[in-house]
Amino acid sequence: MKIYGDRGSGNCQKVSITADFLKIPYEWVDIDIMKNESRTEAFLKKSPMGQVPVIELDDGRCLAQSNAIIRYLAAGSALLPVDPFAQAKIDELLFWEQYSHEPYVATSRYHMVYLGRTKEQREPMRVERAEKALDLMEQLIKGKTWYVGDAVSVADIALVAYTRLAHEGGFDLAARPEVKAWIARAEKALGLSPVNRH
Ligand SMILES: N[C@@H](CCC(=O)N[C@@H](CS)C(=O)NCC(=O)O)C(=O)O
């Protein structure tokens, strides 16, 4: 399998985190999004969506969308329970992450890390919604170890990718101790080097 991705992108990191955890062998192909390498004719043949991550299986089939990819890779593993309701609860969070978390937390980070904007130059609407998303995460994890069920799952991978990088988008997790503790647990369970948040 090939993973086409940008190492700095949380969406792409979700895929490498999942593949590494499941010991799925892959070749990483660097795509520089700042050079529009995900918009070339050759890349658009693999995924007309023109974004990373994309995986290409050995038989040539391609799949885009980070959460679809990690769900596919995790099928049949401990990261994706077989119970349909548990799977649907995971999907609930995967859809929520893409609609209510990533466009605000990740995009604010993109503006600062990739485009070099200052914290003050972030878009107020995105900041407000990102803060709300992080607050909801704090509420949902209270009293629990993992977001769904009693083991680390693809829901935790989808959520941890950008949440552990939230400080790079100017967000402070100090007032969200449950989220901070969950990030540490997830990093340990998934074998990730802890991100320095200071
Ligand atoms: N919903 C997509 C979002 C993918 C996405 O936004 N990719 C960004 C990098 S994080 C990208 O490829 N940007 C370059 C572009 O849009 O040209 C996913 O979860 O995979």
PDB file of C-alpha atoms and ligand atoms in Angstrom:
ATOM      1  CA  MET A   1       0.000   0.000   0.000  1.00  0.00           C
ATOM      2  CA  LYS A   2       1.081   3.574  -0.647  1.00  0.00           C
ATOM      3  CA  ILE A   3       0.051   6.492   1.542  1.00  0.00           C
ATOM      4  CA  TYR A   4       0.101   9.844  -0.220  1.00  0.00           C
ATOM      5  CA  GLY A   5       0.345  12.499   2.443  1.00  0.00           C
ATOM      6  CA  ASP A   6       1.816  15.595   3.993  1.00  0.00           C
ATOM      7  CA  ARG A   7       3.631  14.712   7.223  1.00  0.00           C
ATOM      8  CA  GLY A   8       2.470  17.882   8.976  1.00  0.00           C
ATOM      9  CA  SER A   9      -1.205  17.260   8.311  1.00  0.00           C
ATOM     10  CA  GLY A  10      -3.243  15.727  11.123  1.00  0.00           C
ATOM     11  CA  ASN A  11      -5.586  14.143   8.576  1.00  0.00           C
ATOM     12  CA  CYS A  12      -2.578  12.353   7.073  1.00  0.00           C
ATOM     13  CA  GLN A  13      -1.163  11.503  10.496  1.00  0.00           C
ATOM     14  CA  LYS A  14      -4.422   9.662  11.310  1.00  0.00           C
ATOM     15  CA  VAL A  15      -3.545   7.227   8.510  1.00  0.00           C
ATOM     16  CA  SER A  16       0.082   6.630   9.522  1.00  0.00           C
ATOM     17  CA  ILE A  17      -0.933   6.289  13.198  1.00  0.00           C
ATOM     18  CA  THR A  18      -3.482   3.611  12.257  1.00  0.00           C
ATOM     19  CA  ALA A  19      -1.181   1.740   9.870  1.00  0.00           C
ATOM     20  CA  ASP A  20       1.730   1.845  12.339  1.00  0.00           C
ATOM     21  CA  PHE A  21      -0.453   0.640  15.209  1.00  0.00           C
ATOM     22  CA  LEU A  22      -1.822  -2.248  13.126  1.00  0.00           C
ATOM     23  CA  LYS A  23       1.632  -2.982  11.666  1.00  0.00           C
ATOM     24  CA  ILE A  24       0.333  -2.627   8.119  1.00  0.00           C
ATOM     25  CA  PRO A  25       3.304  -2.143   5.795  1.00  0.00           C
ATOM     26  CA  TYR A  26       3.225   0.906   3.545  1.00  0.00           C
ATOM     27  CA  GLU A  27       5.303   3.218   1.420  1.00  0.00           C
ATOM     28  CA  TRP A  28       4.857   6.889   2.331  1.00  0.00           C
ATOM     29  CA  VAL A  29       4.772   9.251  -0.663  1.00  0.00           C
ATOM     30  CA  ASP A  30       5.291  12.897   0.306  1.00  0.00           C
ATOM     31  CA  ILE A  31       2.809  15.313  -1.265  1.00  0.00           C
ATOM     32  CA  ASP A  32       3.603  18.972  -0.671  1.00  0.00           C
ATOM     33  CA  ILE A  33       0.240  20.694  -0.422  1.00  0.00           C
ATOM     34  CA  MET A  34       1.866  24.123  -0.451  1.00  0.00           C
ATOM     35  CA  LYS A  35       3.167  23.292  -3.930  1.00  0.00           C
ATOM     36  CA  ASN A  36      -0.287  22.100  -5.017  1.00  0.00           C
ATOM     37  CA  GLU A  37       1.039  18.581  -5.499  1.00  0.00           C
ATOM     38  CA  SER A  38      -2.389  17.184  -4.611  1.00  0.00           C
ATOM     39  CA  ARG A  39      -3.866  19.025  -7.591  1.00  0.00           C
ATOM     40  CA  THR A  40      -1.667  17.682 -10.390  1.00  0.00           C
ATOM     41  CA  GLU A  41      -3.246  15.737 -13.247  1.00  0.00           C
ATOM     42  CA  ALA A  42      -1.548  12.530 -12.068  1.00  0.00           C
ATOM     43  CA  PHE A  43      -2.787  12.970  -8.497  1.00  0.00           C
ATOM     44  CA  LEU A  44      -6.334  13.855  -9.560  1.00  0.00           C
ATOM     45  CA  LYS A  45      -6.471  10.511 -11.394  1.00  0.00           C
ATOM     46  CA  LYS A  46      -5.940   8.814  -8.014  1.00  0.00           C
ATOM     47  CA  SER A  47      -8.423  11.072  -6.234  1.00  0.00           C
ATOM     48  CA  PRO A  48     -10.518  13.712  -8.013  1.00  0.00           C
ATOM     49  CA  MET A  49     -11.034  15.309  -4.568  1.00  0.00           C
ATOM     50  CA  GLY A  50      -7.488  16.651  -4.905  1.00  0.00           C
ATOM     51  CA  GLN A  51      -6.558  16.381  -1.245  1.00  0.00           C
ATOM     52  CA  VAL A  52      -4.397  14.224   0.979  1.00  0.00           C
ATOM     53  CA  PRO A  53      -4.448  11.691   2.498  1.00  0.00           C
ATOM     54  CA  VAL A  54      -5.037   9.093  -0.203  1.00  0.00           C
ATOM     55  CA  ILE A  55      -4.103   5.425  -0.039  1.00  0.00           C
ATOM     56  CA  GLU A  56      -3.377   3.291  -3.073  1.00  0.00           C
ATOM     57  CA  LEU A  57      -3.748  -0.441  -2.591  1.00  0.00           C
ATOM     58  CA  ASP A  58      -1.452  -2.937  -4.292  1.00  0.00           C
ATOM     59  CA  ASP A  59      -4.195  -3.683  -6.853  1.00  0.00           C
ATOM     60  CA  GLY A  60      -4.379   0.019  -7.811  1.00  0.00           C
ATOM     61  CA  ARG A  61      -7.603   0.938  -6.007  1.00  0.00           C
ATOM     62  CA  CYS A  62      -7.458   4.333  -4.277  1.00  0.00           C
ATOM     63  CA  LEU A  63      -9.295   5.688  -1.275  1.00  0.00           C
ATOM     64  CA  ALA A  64      -9.453   9.273   0.000  1.00  0.00           C
ATOM     65  CA  GLN A  65     -10.880  10.929   3.137  1.00  0.00           C
ATOM     66  CA  SER A  66      -8.904  10.316   6.310  1.00  0.00           C
ATOM     67  CA  ASN A  67     -11.753   8.884   8.349  1.00  0.00           C
ATOM     68  CA  ALA A  68     -12.894   6.538   5.545  1.00  0.00           C
ATOM     69  CA  ILE A  69      -9.292   5.347   5.221  1.00  0.00           C
ATOM     70  CA  ILE A  70      -8.709   4.634   8.906  1.00  0.00           C
ATOM     71  CA  ARG A  71     -12.070   2.909   9.179  1.00  0.00           C
ATOM     72  CA  TYR A  72     -11.145   0.704   6.199  1.00  0.00           C
ATOM     73  CA  LEU A  73      -7.670  -0.104   7.567  1.00  0.00           C
ATOM     74  CA  ALA A  74      -9.085  -0.903  11.005  1.00  0.00           C
ATOM     75  CA  ALA A  75     -11.779  -3.324   9.781  1.00  0.00           C
ATOM     76  CA  GLY A  76     -11.437  -6.630  11.606  1.00  0.00           C
ATOM     77  CA  SER A  77      -9.009  -5.207  14.181  1.00  0.00           C
ATOM     78  CA  ALA A  78      -9.391  -4.177  17.804  1.00  0.00           C
ATOM     79  CA  LEU A  79      -9.618  -0.534  16.651  1.00  0.00           C
ATOM     80  CA  LEU A  80     -13.096  -1.137  15.195  1.00  0.00           C
ATOM     81  CA  PRO A  81     -15.533  -3.220  17.266  1.00  0.00           C
ATOM     82  CA  VAL A  82     -17.792  -5.614  15.328  1.00  0.00           C
ATOM     83  CA  ASP A  83     -20.999  -4.606  17.102  1.00  0.00           C
ATOM     84  CA  PRO A  84     -23.004  -2.439  14.626  1.00  0.00           C
ATOM     85  CA  PHE A  85     -24.138   0.001  17.297  1.00  0.00           C
ATOM     86  CA  ALA A  86     -20.585   0.471  18.596  1.00  0.00           C
ATOM     87  CA  GLN A  87     -19.469   1.056  14.986  1.00  0.00           C
ATOM     88  CA  ALA A  88     -22.235   3.608  14.522  1.00  0.00           C
ATOM     89  CA  LYS A  89     -21.169   5.408  17.712  1.00  0.00           C
ATOM     90  CA  ILE A  90     -17.661   5.561  16.240  1.00  0.00           C
ATOM     91  CA  ASP A  91     -19.062   6.905  12.954  1.00  0.00           C
ATOM     92  CA  GLU A  92     -20.994   9.500  14.924  1.00  0.00           C
ATOM     93  CA  LEU A  93     -17.681  10.901  16.167  1.00  0.00           C
ATOM     94  CA  LEU A  94     -15.924  10.534  12.804  1.00  0.00           C
ATOM     95  CA  PHE A  95     -18.634  12.638  11.128  1.00  0.00           C
ATOM     96  CA  TRP A  96     -18.659  15.111  14.008  1.00  0.00           C
ATOM     97  CA  GLU A  97     -14.892  15.492  13.803  1.00  0.00           C
ATOM     98  CA  GLN A  98     -15.075  16.379  10.109  1.00  0.00           C
ATOM     99  CA  TYR A  99     -18.014  18.759  10.424  1.00  0.00           C
ATOM    100  CA  SER A 100     -17.583  20.412  13.807  1.00  0.00           C
ATOM    101  CA  HIS A 101     -13.952  20.020  14.875  1.00  0.00           C
ATOM    102  CA  GLU A 102     -11.501  19.778  11.958  1.00  0.00           C
ATOM    103  CA  PRO A 103     -12.790  22.832  10.004  1.00  0.00           C
ATOM    104  CA  TYR A 104     -12.148  24.992  13.056  1.00  0.00           C
ATOM    105  CA  VAL A 105      -9.302  23.486  15.112  1.00  0.00           C
ATOM    106  CA  ALA A 106      -7.290  22.193  12.138  1.00  0.00           C
ATOM    107  CA  THR A 107      -7.999  25.140   9.875  1.00  0.00           C
ATOM    108  CA  SER A 108      -6.955  27.662  12.562  1.00  0.00           C
ATOM    109  CA  ARG A 109      -3.748  25.633  12.947  1.00  0.00           C
ATOM    110  CA  TYR A 110      -3.292  25.628   9.167  1.00  0.00           C
ATOM    111  CA  HIS A 111      -3.596  29.405   9.110  1.00  0.00           C
ATOM    112  CA  MET A 112      -0.890  29.729  11.762  1.00  0.00           C
ATOM    113  CA  VAL A 113       1.504  26.879  10.900  1.00  0.00           C
ATOM    114  CA  TYR A 114       1.236  26.789   7.102  1.00  0.00           C
ATOM    115  CA  LEU A 115       0.236  30.363   6.266  1.00  0.00           C
ATOM    116  CA  GLY A 116       2.228  32.031   9.052  1.00  0.00           C
ATOM    117  CA  ARG A 117      -0.641  34.029  10.536  1.00  0.00           C
ATOM    118  CA  THR A 118      -0.489  35.130  14.172  1.00  0.00           C
ATOM    119  CA  LYS A 119      -2.899  33.939  16.857  1.00  0.00           C
ATOM    120  CA  GLU A 120      -4.649  37.323  16.623  1.00  0.00           C
ATOM    121  CA  GLN A 121      -5.132  36.897  12.873  1.00  0.00           C
ATOM    122  CA  ARG A 122      -7.197  33.734  13.268  1.00  0.00           C
ATOM    123  CA  GLU A 123     -10.807  33.916  12.068  1.00  0.00           C
ATOM    124  CA  PRO A 124     -13.084  34.661  15.070  1.00  0.00           C
ATOM    125  CA  MET A 125     -15.856  32.376  13.811  1.00  0.00           C
ATOM    126  CA  ARG A 126     -13.425  29.444  13.576  1.00  0.00           C
ATOM    127  CA  VAL A 127     -11.937  30.190  16.989  1.00  0.00           C
ATOM    128  CA  GLU A 128     -15.371  30.303  18.608  1.00  0.00           C
ATOM    129  CA  ARG A 129     -16.449  27.009  17.039  1.00  0.00           C
ATOM    130  CA  ALA A 130     -13.134  25.324  17.821  1.00  0.00           C
ATOM    131  CA  GLU A 131     -13.452  26.319  21.478  1.00  0.00           C
ATOM    132  CA  LYS A 132     -16.972  24.848  21.485  1.00  0.00           C
ATOM    133  CA  ALA A 133     -15.743  21.603  19.907  1.00  0.00           C
ATOM    134  CA  LEU A 134     -12.970  21.256  22.498  1.00  0.00           C
ATOM    135  CA  ASP A 135     -15.466  21.946  25.294  1.00  0.00           C
ATOM    136  CA  LEU A 136     -17.748  19.223  23.963  1.00  0.00           C
ATOM    137  CA  MET A 137     -14.821  16.799  23.872  1.00  0.00           C
ATOM    138  CA  GLU A 138     -14.151  17.603  27.539  1.00  0.00           C
ATOM    139  CA  GLN A 139     -17.790  16.882  28.364  1.00  0.00           C
ATOM    140  CA  LEU A 140     -17.909  13.624  26.369  1.00  0.00           C
ATOM    141  CA  ILE A 141     -14.750  12.076  27.845  1.00  0.00           C
ATOM    142  CA  LYS A 142     -15.585  12.888  31.473  1.00  0.00           C
ATOM    143  CA  GLY A 143     -15.768   9.648  33.473  1.00  0.00           C
ATOM    144  CA  LYS A 144     -14.572   7.586  30.512  1.00  0.00           C
ATOM    145  CA  THR A 145     -11.231   6.253  29.334  1.00  0.00           C
ATOM    146  CA  TRP A 146     -11.980   6.223  25.582  1.00  0.00           C
ATOM    147  CA  TYR A 147     -14.587   8.004  23.487  1.00  0.00           C
ATOM    148  CA  VAL A 148     -16.355   4.774  22.446  1.00  0.00           C
ATOM    149  CA  GLY A 149     -16.317   1.503  24.384  1.00  0.00           C
ATOM    150  CA  ASP A 150     -13.558   0.402  26.677  1.00  0.00           C
ATOM    151  CA  ALA A 151     -10.602   0.254  24.285  1.00  0.00           C
ATOM    152  CA  VAL A 152      -8.793   2.737  22.084  1.00  0.00           C
ATOM    153  CA  SER A 153     -10.570   2.906  18.708  1.00  0.00           C
ATOM    154  CA  VAL A 154     -10.517   4.747  15.392  1.00  0.00           C
ATOM    155  CA  ALA A 155     -12.704   7.387  17.063  1.00  0.00           C
ATOM    156  CA  ASP A 156      -9.814   8.218  19.404  1.00  0.00           C
ATOM    157  CA  ILE A 157      -7.377   8.313  16.467  1.00  0.00           C
ATOM    158  CA  ALA A 158      -9.619  10.649  14.458  1.00  0.00           C
ATOM    159  CA  LEU A 159     -10.021  12.973  17.427  1.00  0.00           C
ATOM    160  CA  VAL A 160      -6.511  12.911  18.816  1.00  0.00           C
ATOM    161  CA  ALA A 161      -4.791  13.816  15.535  1.00  0.00           C
ATOM    162  CA  TYR A 162      -5.670  17.506  15.636  1.00  0.00           C
ATOM    163  CA  THR A 163      -6.616  17.822  19.306  1.00  0.00           C
ATOM    164  CA  ARG A 164      -3.063  17.067  20.395  1.00  0.00           C
ATOM    165  CA  LEU A 165      -1.886  19.781  17.977  1.00  0.00           C
ATOM    166  CA  ALA A 166      -4.556  22.307  19.039  1.00  0.00           C
ATOM    167  CA  HIS A 167      -1.948  24.545  20.738  1.00  0.00           C
ATOM    168  CA  GLU A 168      -0.393  25.097  17.294  1.00  0.00           C
ATOM    169  CA  GLY A 169      -3.701  26.704  16.328  1.00  0.00           C
ATOM    170  CA  GLY A 170      -3.589  28.950  19.378  1.00  0.00           C
ATOM    171  CA  PHE A 171      -5.869  26.841  21.612  1.00  0.00           C
ATOM    172  CA  ASP A 172      -5.192  26.223  25.278  1.00  0.00           C
ATOM    173  CA  LEU A 173      -6.206  22.884  26.761  1.00  0.00           C
ATOM    174  CA  ALA A 174      -5.352  23.934  30.342  1.00  0.00           C
ATOM    175  CA  ALA A 175      -9.032  24.300  31.238  1.00  0.00           C
ATOM    176  CA  ARG A 176      -9.782  20.869  29.734  1.00  0.00           C
ATOM    177  CA  PRO A 177      -7.988  18.452  32.067  1.00  0.00           C
ATOM    178  CA  GLU A 178      -9.998  15.412  30.956  1.00  0.00           C
ATOM    179  CA  VAL A 179      -9.022  15.989  27.318  1.00  0.00           C
ATOM    180  CA  LYS A 180      -5.384  16.470  28.313  1.00  0.00           C
ATOM    181  CA  ALA A 181      -5.378  13.208  30.295  1.00  0.00           C
ATOM    182  CA  TRP A 182      -7.058  11.388  27.393  1.00  0.00           C
ATOM    183  CA  ILE A 183      -4.440  12.727  24.931  1.00  0.00           C
ATOM    184  CA  ALA A 184      -1.681  11.313  27.156  1.00  0.00           C
ATOM    185  CA  ARG A 185      -3.498   7.957  27.356  1.00  0.00           C
ATOM    186  CA  ALA A 186      -4.073   7.857  23.594  1.00  0.00           C
ATOM    187  CA  GLU A 187      -0.460   8.767  22.799  1.00  0.00           C
ATOM    188  CA  LYS A 188       0.718   5.964  25.093  1.00  0.00           C
ATOM    189  CA  ALA A 189      -1.749   3.367  23.792  1.00  0.00           C
ATOM    190  CA  LEU A 190      -0.987   4.226  20.159  1.00  0.00           C
ATOM    191  CA  GLY A 191       2.795   4.372  20.643  1.00  0.00           C
ATOM    192  CA  LEU A 192       3.082   8.065  19.744  1.00  0.00           C
ATOM    193  CA  SER A 193       5.805  10.361  21.017  1.00  0.00           C
ATOM    194  CA  PRO A 194       4.057  12.923  23.199  1.00  0.00           C
ATOM    195  CA  VAL A 195       3.746  16.314  21.554  1.00  0.00           C
ATOM    196  CA  ASN A 196       5.432  19.129  23.461  1.00  0.00           C
ATOM    197  CA  ARG A 197       2.561  21.477  24.189  1.00  0.00           C
ATOM    198  CA  HIS A 198       4.620  24.237  25.809  1.00  0.00           C
TER     199      HIS A 198
HETATM  200  N1  LIG B   1     -11.967  15.691   4.595  1.00  0.00           N
HETATM  201  C1  LIG B   1     -10.637  15.429   4.136  1.00  0.00           C
HETATM  202  C2  LIG B   1      -9.822  16.686   4.269  1.00  0.00           C
HETATM  203  C3  LIG B   1      -8.497  16.554   3.602  1.00  0.00           C
HETATM  204  C4  LIG B   1      -7.736  17.855   3.609  1.00  0.00           C
HETATM  205  O1  LIG B   1      -8.242  18.924   4.005  1.00  0.00           O
HETATM  206  N2  LIG B   1      -6.491  17.754   3.158  1.00  0.00           N
HETATM  207  C5  LIG B   1      -5.652  18.908   3.108  1.00  0.00           C
HETATM  208  C6  LIG B   1      -4.430  18.662   3.989  1.00  0.00           C
HETATM  209  S1  LIG B   1      -4.911  18.449   5.683  1.00  0.00           S
HETATM  210  C7  LIG B   1      -5.190  19.100   1.676  1.00  0.00           C
HETATM  211  O2  LIG B   1      -4.958  18.155   0.952  1.00  0.00           O
HETATM  212  N3  LIG B   1      -5.051  20.366   1.258  1.00  0.00           N
HETATM  213  C8  LIG B   1      -4.542  20.696  -0.030  1.00  0.00           C
HETATM  214  C9  LIG B   1      -5.595  21.120  -0.985  1.00  0.00           C
HETATM  215  O3  LIG B   1      -6.783  21.179  -0.611  1.00  0.00           O
HETATM  216  O4  LIG B   1      -5.208  21.408  -2.113  1.00  0.00           O
HETATM  217  C10 LIG B   1     -10.010  14.281   4.944  1.00  0.00           C
HETATM  218  O5  LIG B   1     -10.401  14.057   6.087  1.00  0.00           O
HETATM  219  O6  LIG B   1      -9.141  13.587   4.405  1.00  0.00           O
END
